[in-house]
Coordinates of C-alpha atoms in Angstrom, one line a residue:
M1 CA 15.6 36.6 70.8
A2 CA 19.1 35.4 71.7
A3 CA 20.9 33.1 69.2
S4 CA 21.4 30.7 72.0
R5 CA 17.8 30.4 73.1
R6 CA 16.9 30.0 69.3
G7 CA 19.2 27.0 69.2
L8 CA 17.6 25.5 72.2
C9 CA 14.2 25.7 70.3
R10 CA 15.0 24.6 66.6
A11 CA 11.7 23.9 64.3
L12 CA 10.1 20.5 64.4
H13 CA 8.4 19.5 61.2
S14 CA 6.2 16.3 60.3
S15 CA 6.0 15.0 56.7
S16 CA 3.1 12.8 57.4
S17 CA -0.3 13.7 56.3
P18 CA -3.3 13.4 58.8
A19 CA -5.1 10.2 58.8
W20 CA -8.1 11.8 57.3
K21 CA -6.4 12.7 54.0
R22 CA -5.1 9.4 53.7
A23 CA -8.2 7.7 54.0
Q24 CA -10.0 10.1 52.1
S25 CA -7.3 9.9 49.3
G26 CA -7.9 6.0 49.3
A27 CA -11.5 6.3 48.8
G28 CA -11.2 8.7 45.8
G29 CA -10.8 12.4 46.9
R30 CA -12.0 14.1 44.0
L31 CA -14.7 17.0 44.2
K32 CA -18.0 15.5 42.4
S33 CA -21.0 18.2 41.2
E34 CA -23.3 16.3 43.4
Y35 CA -23.6 14.7 46.9
D36 CA -26.6 13.9 49.2
A37 CA -25.5 16.4 51.8
V38 CA -23.3 19.2 51.8
V39 CA -21.7 20.6 55.4
I40 CA -20.4 24.1 55.3
G41 CA -17.3 24.3 57.7
A42 CA -15.0 21.8 58.8
G43 CA -15.5 22.7 62.5
H44 CA -16.0 19.8 65.1
N45 CA -19.4 19.9 65.0
G46 CA -19.4 19.9 61.1
L47 CA -17.1 17.0 61.1
V48 CA -19.6 15.1 63.6
A49 CA -22.6 15.8 61.3
A50 CA -20.6 14.1 58.3
A51 CA -19.3 11.3 60.2
Y52 CA -22.8 10.5 61.3
L53 CA -24.4 11.1 58.0
Q54 CA -22.2 9.2 56.0
R55 CA -21.9 6.0 58.2
L56 CA -26.0 6.4 58.0
G57 CA -25.5 6.0 54.0
V58 CA -25.6 9.9 53.3
N59 CA -23.2 10.7 50.5
T60 CA -21.6 13.8 52.3
V61 CA -19.2 16.4 51.5
V62 CA -17.5 19.1 53.7
F63 CA -16.4 22.5 52.6
E64 CA -13.5 24.3 54.8
R65 CA -12.4 27.6 53.9
R66 CA -9.4 27.6 55.7
H67 CA -6.1 25.5 55.2
V68 CA -6.8 23.5 58.2
I69 CA -9.7 21.4 59.5
G70 CA -11.1 21.9 62.7
G71 CA -12.8 25.3 63.0
A72 CA -11.6 27.0 66.6
A73 CA -10.4 23.3 67.5
V74 CA -7.4 23.3 65.6
T75 CA -3.5 22.7 66.0
E76 CA -1.4 25.3 64.4
E77 CA 2.5 25.8 64.5
I78 CA 2.5 29.5 64.7
F79 CA 6.3 29.7 65.5
P80 CA 8.6 26.8 64.4
G81 CA 8.8 23.9 66.5
F82 CA 5.8 25.2 68.8
K83 CA 2.0 23.4 68.1
F84 CA -0.4 25.5 69.6
S85 CA -4.1 24.8 70.3
R86 CA -4.6 28.2 68.8
A87 CA -8.3 28.8 70.0
S88 CA -9.8 26.1 72.2
Y89 CA -7.5 24.4 74.2
L90 CA -9.3 22.1 76.5
L91 CA -11.2 19.1 76.3
S92 CA -14.2 17.7 78.5
L93 CA -17.8 18.2 77.0
L94 CA -17.2 15.9 74.0
R95 CA -20.5 13.7 74.2
P96 CA -19.6 10.2 75.4
Q97 CA -21.8 8.7 72.7
I98 CA -19.8 10.5 69.9
Y99 CA -16.5 9.2 71.4
T100 CA -17.6 5.8 71.2
D101 CA -19.9 5.8 68.0
L102 CA -17.1 7.4 65.7
E103 CA -14.4 5.0 67.5
L104 CA -12.2 8.2 68.1
K105 CA -9.5 6.4 69.8
K106 CA -9.1 3.8 67.0
H107 CA -8.8 6.8 64.8
G108 CA -6.0 8.2 66.9
L109 CA -7.3 10.4 69.4
K110 CA -5.1 10.2 72.6
L111 CA -5.9 12.1 75.8
H112 CA -3.8 13.6 78.8
L113 CA -6.2 13.6 81.8
R114 CA -5.7 16.2 84.0
N115 CA -5.5 15.7 88.0
P116 CA -5.4 18.0 90.0
Y117 CA -7.4 20.3 87.4
S118 CA -7.3 23.5 89.1
F119 CA -4.6 25.7 90.7
T120 CA -5.3 29.4 92.1
P121 CA -2.2 30.9 93.6
M122 CA -2.3 33.9 95.9
L123 CA -0.4 37.1 95.7
E124 CA 0.2 37.6 99.6
E125 CA 2.5 40.4 100.9
G126 CA 5.2 39.3 103.6
T127 CA 8.9 38.5 104.1
V128 CA 10.9 37.4 100.7
S129 CA 11.1 34.0 102.2
K130 CA 7.5 33.5 103.1
V131 CA 5.6 31.0 100.1
P132 CA 2.4 32.6 99.5
R133 CA -0.6 30.4 99.8
S134 CA -2.6 28.4 97.0
L135 CA -5.5 26.6 96.3
L136 CA -5.3 23.3 94.3
L137 CA -8.1 21.2 93.6
G138 CA -8.5 17.6 92.2
T139 CA -10.5 14.4 92.5
D140 CA -9.4 13.6 95.8
M141 CA -11.9 15.1 98.1
A142 CA -9.7 14.7 101.3
E143 CA -7.3 16.9 99.8
N144 CA -9.6 19.3 98.5
Q145 CA -11.1 19.6 101.8
K146 CA -7.2 20.0 103.3
Q147 CA -6.6 22.8 100.5
I148 CA -9.9 24.5 101.4
S149 CA -9.4 24.4 105.1
Q150 CA -6.3 27.0 104.6
F151 CA -8.9 29.5 104.1
S152 CA -12.2 28.3 105.6
Q153 CA -12.7 25.0 107.8
K154 CA -16.5 25.8 107.4
D155 CA -15.9 25.9 103.6
A156 CA -14.0 22.5 103.7
Q157 CA -16.7 20.8 105.1
A158 CA -19.2 22.3 102.6
F159 CA -17.4 21.6 99.8
P160 CA -18.8 17.6 99.4
R161 CA -22.1 18.8 99.8
Y162 CA -21.7 21.3 96.9
E163 CA -20.0 19.0 94.7
E164 CA -22.9 16.5 94.8
F165 CA -25.6 19.0 94.6
M166 CA -24.1 20.3 91.3
K167 CA -23.6 16.5 90.2
R168 CA -27.3 15.8 90.4
L169 CA -28.1 18.8 88.3
V170 CA -25.7 17.7 85.6
L171 CA -27.4 14.2 85.9
A172 CA -30.5 15.9 85.3
I173 CA -29.9 18.3 82.5
D174 CA -27.2 15.9 80.7
P175 CA -30.1 14.0 78.6
L176 CA -31.3 17.4 77.2
L177 CA -27.9 17.8 75.3
D178 CA -28.1 14.5 73.2
A179 CA -31.7 15.8 71.3
A180 CA -33.4 18.8 70.0
P181 CA -35.4 20.7 72.4
V182 CA -39.1 19.9 72.6
D183 CA -40.9 20.7 69.4
I184 CA -43.5 23.4 70.5
A185 CA -44.7 24.2 67.2
A186 CA -45.4 20.6 66.5
F187 CA -47.8 20.4 69.3
Q188 CA -49.5 23.8 68.1
H189 CA -49.9 23.2 64.7
G190 CA -48.4 19.5 63.6
S191 CA -50.2 16.6 62.0
L192 CA -51.3 13.8 64.2
S193 CA -48.0 11.7 63.4
Q194 CA -46.0 14.8 64.2
R195 CA -47.7 15.8 67.5
F196 CA -46.8 12.0 68.6
R197 CA -43.1 12.5 67.4
A198 CA -42.9 15.7 69.6
L199 CA -44.4 14.1 72.5
S200 CA -41.3 11.9 72.7
T201 CA -39.0 15.0 73.0
L202 CA -40.8 15.9 76.5
R203 CA -39.2 12.8 78.0
P204 CA -36.0 14.0 78.9
L205 CA -37.6 17.2 80.2
L206 CA -39.6 15.4 82.4
K207 CA -36.9 13.0 83.2
A208 CA -34.8 16.1 84.4
G209 CA -37.8 17.6 86.7
W210 CA -38.2 14.0 88.2
T211 CA -34.5 13.7 88.9
L212 CA -34.4 17.2 90.8
G213 CA -37.4 16.3 92.7
A214 CA -38.5 18.4 95.6
Q215 CA -35.3 20.4 95.3
L216 CA -36.2 21.8 91.9
P217 CA -36.8 25.4 93.4
E218 CA -33.3 25.4 94.3
Y219 CA -31.7 24.2 91.3
Y220 CA -34.0 26.7 89.6
Q221 CA -31.8 29.3 91.2
I222 CA -28.6 28.1 90.0
L223 CA -29.8 28.7 86.3
T224 CA -31.2 32.0 87.2
A225 CA -29.3 33.8 90.0
P226 CA -26.0 35.5 89.9
I227 CA -23.0 32.7 90.5
S228 CA -22.0 35.0 93.1
K229 CA -25.3 34.6 95.2
V230 CA -25.1 30.9 94.8
L231 CA -21.7 30.6 96.0
D232 CA -22.2 33.1 98.6
H233 CA -24.9 30.4 100.1
W234 CA -22.4 27.9 99.9
F235 CA -19.2 29.3 101.0
E236 CA -17.3 32.2 102.8
S237 CA -14.0 32.3 101.4
E238 CA -13.1 34.1 98.5
P239 CA -10.3 32.3 97.2
L240 CA -12.8 29.2 96.7
K241 CA -15.6 31.5 95.5
A242 CA -13.4 33.1 92.9
T243 CA -12.0 30.0 91.7
L244 CA -15.4 28.4 91.0
A245 CA -16.8 31.8 89.6
T246 CA -14.2 31.5 86.8
D247 CA -16.1 28.5 85.0
A248 CA -19.4 30.7 85.4
V249 CA -17.7 33.8 83.5
I250 CA -15.3 32.4 81.0
G251 CA -16.2 33.2 77.5
A252 CA -19.0 35.3 78.6
M253 CA -19.1 39.2 78.9
T254 CA -20.9 38.8 82.2
S255 CA -19.6 39.5 85.8
P256 CA -20.2 36.8 88.6
H257 CA -23.0 39.5 90.0
T258 CA -25.0 38.7 86.5
P259 CA -28.0 37.0 86.6
G260 CA -28.0 33.4 84.8
S261 CA -24.2 33.3 84.9
G262 CA -24.8 29.8 87.0
Y263 CA -25.8 28.1 84.0
V264 CA -22.7 28.8 82.3
L265 CA -20.8 27.4 85.3
L266 CA -22.8 24.4 84.6
H267 CA -21.8 24.0 81.2
H268 CA -18.5 23.8 82.1
V269 CA -18.7 21.1 84.6
M270 CA -21.1 18.5 82.6
G271 CA -18.4 16.8 80.8
S272 CA -17.3 13.4 81.2
L273 CA -14.2 11.5 79.3
E274 CA -13.1 8.1 80.0
G275 CA -16.0 7.5 82.4
M276 CA -14.9 10.0 84.6
Q277 CA -17.7 13.0 85.4
G278 CA -16.3 16.6 85.3
A279 CA -13.0 15.3 84.0
W280 CA -10.8 17.9 81.8
C281 CA -7.9 16.8 79.5
Y282 CA -5.5 18.0 77.0
V283 CA -5.3 16.2 73.5
Q284 CA -2.4 14.8 72.3
G285 CA -0.9 16.8 69.5
G286 CA -3.6 19.8 70.5
M287 CA -7.1 20.2 69.8
G288 CA -6.6 19.8 66.0
A289 CA -6.1 16.1 66.8
L290 CA -9.6 15.6 68.0
S291 CA -10.8 17.2 64.7
D292 CA -8.3 14.8 62.8
A293 CA -9.8 11.7 64.4
I294 CA -13.2 13.0 63.9
A295 CA -12.5 13.8 60.2
S296 CA -10.7 10.3 59.6
S297 CA -14.0 8.4 61.2
A298 CA -15.8 10.4 58.5
A299 CA -13.2 10.0 55.8
T300 CA -12.9 6.3 56.3
H301 CA -16.8 5.7 55.5
G302 CA -16.6 7.7 52.6
A303 CA -17.1 11.5 53.4
S304 CA -15.3 13.7 51.1
I305 CA -13.6 16.7 52.9
F306 CA -11.9 19.2 51.4
T307 CA -9.9 22.6 52.6
E308 CA -9.4 25.9 51.0
K309 CA -12.9 25.6 49.6
T310 CA -15.4 28.5 50.8
V311 CA -18.9 28.4 50.3
A312 CA -20.1 31.7 48.8
E313 CA -23.8 31.2 48.6
V314 CA -26.4 28.5 49.5
Q315 CA -28.6 27.8 46.5
V316 CA -32.2 27.7 46.5
N317 CA -34.6 26.5 43.9
S318 CA -37.7 28.2 42.5
E319 CA -40.0 26.4 45.0
G320 CA -37.9 27.6 47.8
R321 CA -36.0 24.5 48.5
V322 CA -32.2 24.0 49.1
Q323 CA -30.7 22.5 45.9
G324 CA -26.8 22.8 46.9
V325 CA -24.0 25.6 47.1
I326 CA -21.9 27.7 44.9
L327 CA -18.2 27.9 45.9
Q328 CA -16.3 31.0 45.7
D329 CA -14.4 29.8 42.8
G330 CA -17.8 29.6 41.2
Q331 CA -18.3 25.8 41.3
E332 CA -21.8 24.6 41.8
V333 CA -22.1 21.6 44.0
R334 CA -25.9 20.1 44.0
S335 CA -27.2 18.3 46.9
R336 CA -30.4 17.4 48.7
V337 CA -29.3 18.9 51.9
V338 CA -27.3 21.5 53.3
L339 CA -26.2 21.7 56.9
S340 CA -24.1 24.8 58.1
C341 CA -21.7 24.4 60.9
A342 CA -21.3 28.3 60.5
S343 CA -22.6 31.0 63.0
P344 CA -26.2 31.6 62.4
Q345 CA -25.0 35.3 61.5
V346 CA -22.6 33.9 58.7
T347 CA -25.2 31.3 57.7
F348 CA -28.5 33.6 57.4
L349 CA -27.3 37.0 56.8
E350 CA -24.0 36.0 54.5
L351 CA -24.6 32.6 52.6
T352 CA -28.3 32.3 52.3
P353 CA -30.4 34.3 49.7
Q354 CA -32.3 37.0 51.9
E355 CA -35.1 37.0 49.6
W356 CA -36.3 33.5 50.9
L357 CA -36.0 34.4 54.6
P358 CA -38.7 36.2 56.4
G359 CA -37.8 39.6 57.6
T360 CA -38.6 39.2 61.1
F361 CA -36.1 36.0 61.2
V362 CA -33.4 37.8 59.5
K363 CA -33.8 41.0 62.1
R364 CA -34.0 38.5 65.1
I365 CA -30.9 36.9 63.7
S366 CA -29.1 40.4 63.2
Q367 CA -29.9 41.1 67.0
L368 CA -28.5 38.0 68.4
D369 CA -25.7 38.6 71.7
T370 CA -22.6 37.9 70.5
Q371 CA -20.5 40.1 73.0
S372 CA -17.3 38.6 73.7
P373 CA -15.1 39.3 76.5
V374 CA -12.0 37.2 75.2
T375 CA -8.5 37.7 74.3
K376 CA -6.1 34.6 73.5
I377 CA -2.7 34.8 73.8
N378 CA -0.6 32.0 72.9
V379 CA 2.9 32.0 74.1
A380 CA 6.1 30.0 73.5
V381 CA 8.6 30.2 76.5
D382 CA 12.0 28.7 76.9
R383 CA 11.6 27.3 80.5
L384 CA 8.5 26.1 82.8
P385 CA 7.0 28.9 84.6
N386 CA 8.3 29.0 88.3
F387 CA 5.3 30.2 90.5
R388 CA 5.8 31.9 94.1
A389 CA 3.6 29.8 95.6
A390 CA 4.5 26.2 94.3
P391 CA 8.4 26.7 93.6
N392 CA 10.1 24.2 90.8
D393 CA 11.8 21.5 91.9
P394 CA 15.6 21.3 91.4
R395 CA 15.1 19.4 88.2
D396 CA 13.0 22.0 87.1
Q397 CA 10.3 19.1 85.8
P398 CA 6.5 19.6 85.5
Q399 CA 4.7 19.6 89.0
P400 CA 1.1 18.3 89.5
H401 CA 0.1 22.2 89.5
H402 CA 1.7 22.8 86.3
Q403 CA -0.9 20.4 84.5
C404 CA -4.0 22.6 85.8
S405 CA -5.8 25.5 84.6
I406 CA -4.1 28.3 86.6
H407 CA -6.0 31.0 87.7
L408 CA -4.6 34.3 87.8
N409 CA -6.3 37.4 89.6
C410 CA -8.8 35.4 91.0
E411 CA -8.3 35.6 94.6
D412 CA -11.6 37.6 94.9
T413 CA -14.8 37.7 93.2
M414 CA -14.7 41.5 93.3
I415 CA -11.4 41.4 91.3
L416 CA -13.4 39.5 88.5
H417 CA -16.3 41.9 88.8
Q418 CA -14.0 45.1 88.4
A419 CA -12.5 43.4 85.4
F420 CA -15.7 43.3 83.9
E421 CA -16.8 46.6 84.6
D422 CA -13.6 47.9 82.9
A423 CA -14.7 46.0 79.7
K424 CA -18.2 47.4 80.3
G425 CA -16.6 50.7 79.7
G426 CA -14.9 50.1 76.4
L427 CA -11.5 49.4 78.4
P428 CA -9.5 46.4 78.3
S429 CA -9.3 45.1 82.1
Q430 CA -6.8 46.8 84.2
R431 CA -6.4 43.4 85.9
P432 CA -7.5 40.7 83.7
M433 CA -8.9 37.7 84.6
I434 CA -6.3 34.9 83.1
E435 CA -6.7 31.0 82.9
L436 CA -3.0 29.9 82.1
C437 CA -2.6 26.2 80.8
I438 CA 0.6 24.7 80.1
P439 CA -0.3 21.6 77.8
S440 CA 3.1 20.9 77.0
S441 CA 3.5 19.8 80.9
L442 CA 1.7 16.8 79.8
D443 CA 2.2 16.4 76.0
P444 CA 5.9 17.1 75.3
T445 CA 5.4 16.7 71.3
L446 CA 4.2 20.3 71.3
A447 CA 7.4 21.8 72.0
P448 CA 11.0 21.3 71.7
P449 CA 13.0 20.0 74.8
G450 CA 13.0 22.2 77.6
C451 CA 10.5 24.8 76.0
H452 CA 6.7 24.7 76.6
V453 CA 3.4 26.2 74.9
L454 CA 1.1 28.4 77.2
S455 CA -2.2 29.2 76.4
L456 CA -3.6 32.4 77.9
F457 CA -7.2 32.6 78.1
T458 CA -8.0 36.2 79.2
Q459 CA -10.7 38.6 79.8
Y460 CA -12.3 41.1 79.9
T461 CA -11.6 42.8 76.5
P462 CA -14.3 44.4 74.6
Y463 CA -14.7 44.1 70.7
T464 CA -15.1 48.0 70.4
L465 CA -12.6 50.3 72.4
A466 CA -13.9 53.4 74.0
G467 CA -12.8 56.9 72.5
G468 CA -12.7 55.5 69.1
K469 CA -9.5 53.6 69.6
I470 CA -9.1 50.6 67.4
W471 CA -7.5 47.3 67.9
D472 CA -4.3 48.0 66.2
E473 CA -0.8 46.3 67.0
Q474 CA -0.1 49.2 69.7
E475 CA -3.2 48.2 71.6
K476 CA -3.0 44.6 71.1
N477 CA 0.5 44.9 72.6
A478 CA -0.2 47.2 75.3
Y479 CA -3.0 44.8 76.4
A480 CA -0.4 41.6 76.0
D481 CA 2.1 43.7 78.0
K482 CA -0.6 44.2 80.8
V483 CA -1.3 40.4 81.0
F484 CA 2.6 39.6 81.4
D485 CA 3.0 42.0 83.9
C486 CA 0.1 40.4 86.0
I487 CA 1.8 36.6 85.2
E488 CA 5.4 38.5 86.4
A489 CA 3.8 39.0 89.7
Y490 CA 2.7 35.5 90.2
V491 CA 5.7 33.8 88.2
P492 CA 9.1 36.2 88.5
G493 CA 11.2 35.5 85.4
F494 CA 8.2 35.2 83.2
K495 CA 8.8 38.1 80.9
S496 CA 12.5 37.0 80.3
S497 CA 11.3 33.3 79.1
V498 CA 8.9 34.5 76.7
L499 CA 10.3 33.9 72.8
A500 CA 7.3 34.6 71.1
R501 CA 3.7 35.4 71.3
D502 CA 0.1 35.2 69.3
I503 CA -2.4 37.7 70.2
L504 CA -6.0 37.3 69.4
T505 CA -8.5 40.0 70.4
P506 CA -12.4 39.3 69.8
Q507 CA -11.8 40.8 66.4
D508 CA -9.0 38.5 65.2
L509 CA -11.3 35.7 66.4
E510 CA -14.1 36.8 64.3
R511 CA -11.7 37.2 61.6
I512 CA -9.7 34.1 61.7
F513 CA -12.3 31.3 63.1
R514 CA -15.5 33.6 61.9
L515 CA -16.6 33.6 65.6
P516 CA -19.2 36.3 65.4
G517 CA -17.9 39.0 67.7
G518 CA -15.0 37.0 68.7
N519 CA -17.6 35.0 70.7
I520 CA -16.5 31.4 71.3
F521 CA -20.0 29.9 71.7
H522 CA -21.2 31.5 68.4
G523 CA -23.8 33.5 70.7
A524 CA -24.3 34.2 74.5
M525 CA -25.0 31.2 76.6
S526 CA -27.7 33.2 78.4
L527 CA -31.1 31.9 79.4
D528 CA -32.8 34.1 76.6
Q529 CA -30.5 32.2 74.0
L530 CA -30.6 28.5 75.3
Y531 CA -32.8 25.3 74.7
F532 CA -36.3 26.8 73.0
A533 CA -34.5 29.7 71.9
R534 CA -31.2 29.0 70.2
P535 CA -30.7 30.2 67.8
L536 CA -34.6 31.5 67.9
P537 CA -37.8 30.5 69.4
Q538 CA -39.8 28.1 66.6
H539 CA -36.3 27.3 65.4
S540 CA -34.3 25.3 67.9
D541 CA -34.8 22.2 66.0
Y542 CA -31.6 22.6 63.8
R543 CA -34.5 23.3 60.5
C544 CA -34.8 27.0 59.3
P545 CA -37.1 28.6 57.3
I546 CA -35.7 27.2 54.1
Q547 CA -36.5 23.5 53.6
G548 CA -33.5 21.4 53.2
L549 CA -31.2 24.2 55.3
Y550 CA -30.1 23.1 58.8
L551 CA -27.8 24.8 61.1
C552 CA -25.3 22.1 63.0
G553 CA -22.9 24.6 64.8
S554 CA -22.4 26.0 68.4
G555 CA -25.4 28.6 67.5
A556 CA -27.6 25.7 67.7
H557 CA -28.6 23.7 70.6
P558 CA -27.2 23.0 73.2
G559 CA -24.6 25.7 72.3
G560 CA -20.8 26.1 72.1
G561 CA -17.9 24.2 73.8
V562 CA -16.2 20.9 72.0
M563 CA -18.9 18.7 72.8
G564 CA -20.3 17.5 69.2
A565 CA -23.5 17.4 70.3
A566 CA -25.1 20.0 67.9
G567 CA -23.3 17.9 65.1
R568 CA -24.7 15.0 66.0
N569 CA -28.5 16.0 66.8
A570 CA -28.7 17.9 63.7
A571 CA -27.4 14.7 61.7
L572 CA -30.1 12.6 62.8
I573 CA -32.8 15.1 62.3
V574 CA -31.5 15.5 58.7
F575 CA -31.3 11.7 58.2
R576 CA -35.0 11.6 59.5
D577 CA -35.9 14.1 57.0
L578 CA -34.3 12.6 54.1
K579 CA -36.2 9.2 54.7
S580 CA -39.6 11.3 54.6
M581 CA -38.6 13.2 51.3

């Protein structure tokens, strides 16, 4: 890095502590030997669970093994002066009720809504002066149709009908996210009161069927078919189909031709922020600011949150009931219940005494699909990317397309499929799918003046490489160089703008954030691992075979993404159980 470039990007340091630490300090932040509830892990779901429990009068403590809270929703200053949402990087799925109940605005949460939200530049051969085409999508339907008509007039006409079709499906499924799945076991073996209570869990499912009505078979296909088949039904132009298909495969070791990939797309379009359906935003200060706001809400009501406190074991008494946890330093903390925000694998295979779990349960947990295709690359640059398909203005200020999710190598679904095929054979994709985001285009607090932070969510990269190779520094840098070469084709001069980079392969994501296999969802979002079956059939209600132990992270219903639903749902189940003890 040249000295002049270093001078442009001096470090920015803040001496203020997060609001949750100040609130907790005011309430007396010493670790006690006993609480009503222990939460393992200060991921956003764990923090949501703690906030709800504490508001309900359940004295709760959260233990986080890292030096920073947030799990994968974290902000880290990896390079001096540059603040990155190091893992998760966009917000949309956060449940509106959580946003309201926890008063997150009051606790400092500020959002930068993105509109437009999607930019797909083309690589088109031609004269040097010719500007390649691009596809820019946002909330203005007329403008969307104008953009799509570059590639197909027929698709431009079909797009509003497709959007309405998807919105209706979202409307039907949305209520299913905010409650535990139907309790089949209670119907079969429960007492009369348990069966009556289980009956109420049928209501969201019945309502979903009623909302979809006679179109239910068509919507069923969305959930079960390859997304390529669904999109082929609606559209003919590849740039549009490939752009939409990215939401069906992102974070998943699947191809657009994989059956069931349609649900992953749905999972990424069902969010709502500030009353805007499907809106995506950047969090001011990075994703860690969201976690800080949730923690501040919890701490204000009396919850205790401790970092660099690793839970080594869940304690179970002689009657097979949870009685607390043992920390890595040997300290025992007693509690009536324990909620784990960690993955099912970490919770049940590493932290729980195996003698208290049925062998079949342990085996099935160990067999969960956790394949991940993701390598996340965080990049510090000394200037704004200048796309061939949308050149910067003379002032070099961010334009609407800079705030989008920018899809590279996404002109054709076959490019995505071939990238998947490479990884299926144990090789990093030769032409990776790249989702590039520039959060500093809307939030200048993340980087020094004139500089920017870039988030590169790339796939497909296998957890285990073919031929006995390992993800050492040489392999990681070789893959990152390939990604940068791809970006250079769309953004001439990109490579010379790079100041530093942080490369996180699936193994790094597992090591740093305890994401099993590097999977951002704690496990595949395939139909066999959703709803009734998340994490396992008969255990989708956040409870487990040990009384008093609950799962509250992304490995539980309704799955991954920064939505907080698993944390809230689990907390309400725990509160109900505590009242009946």
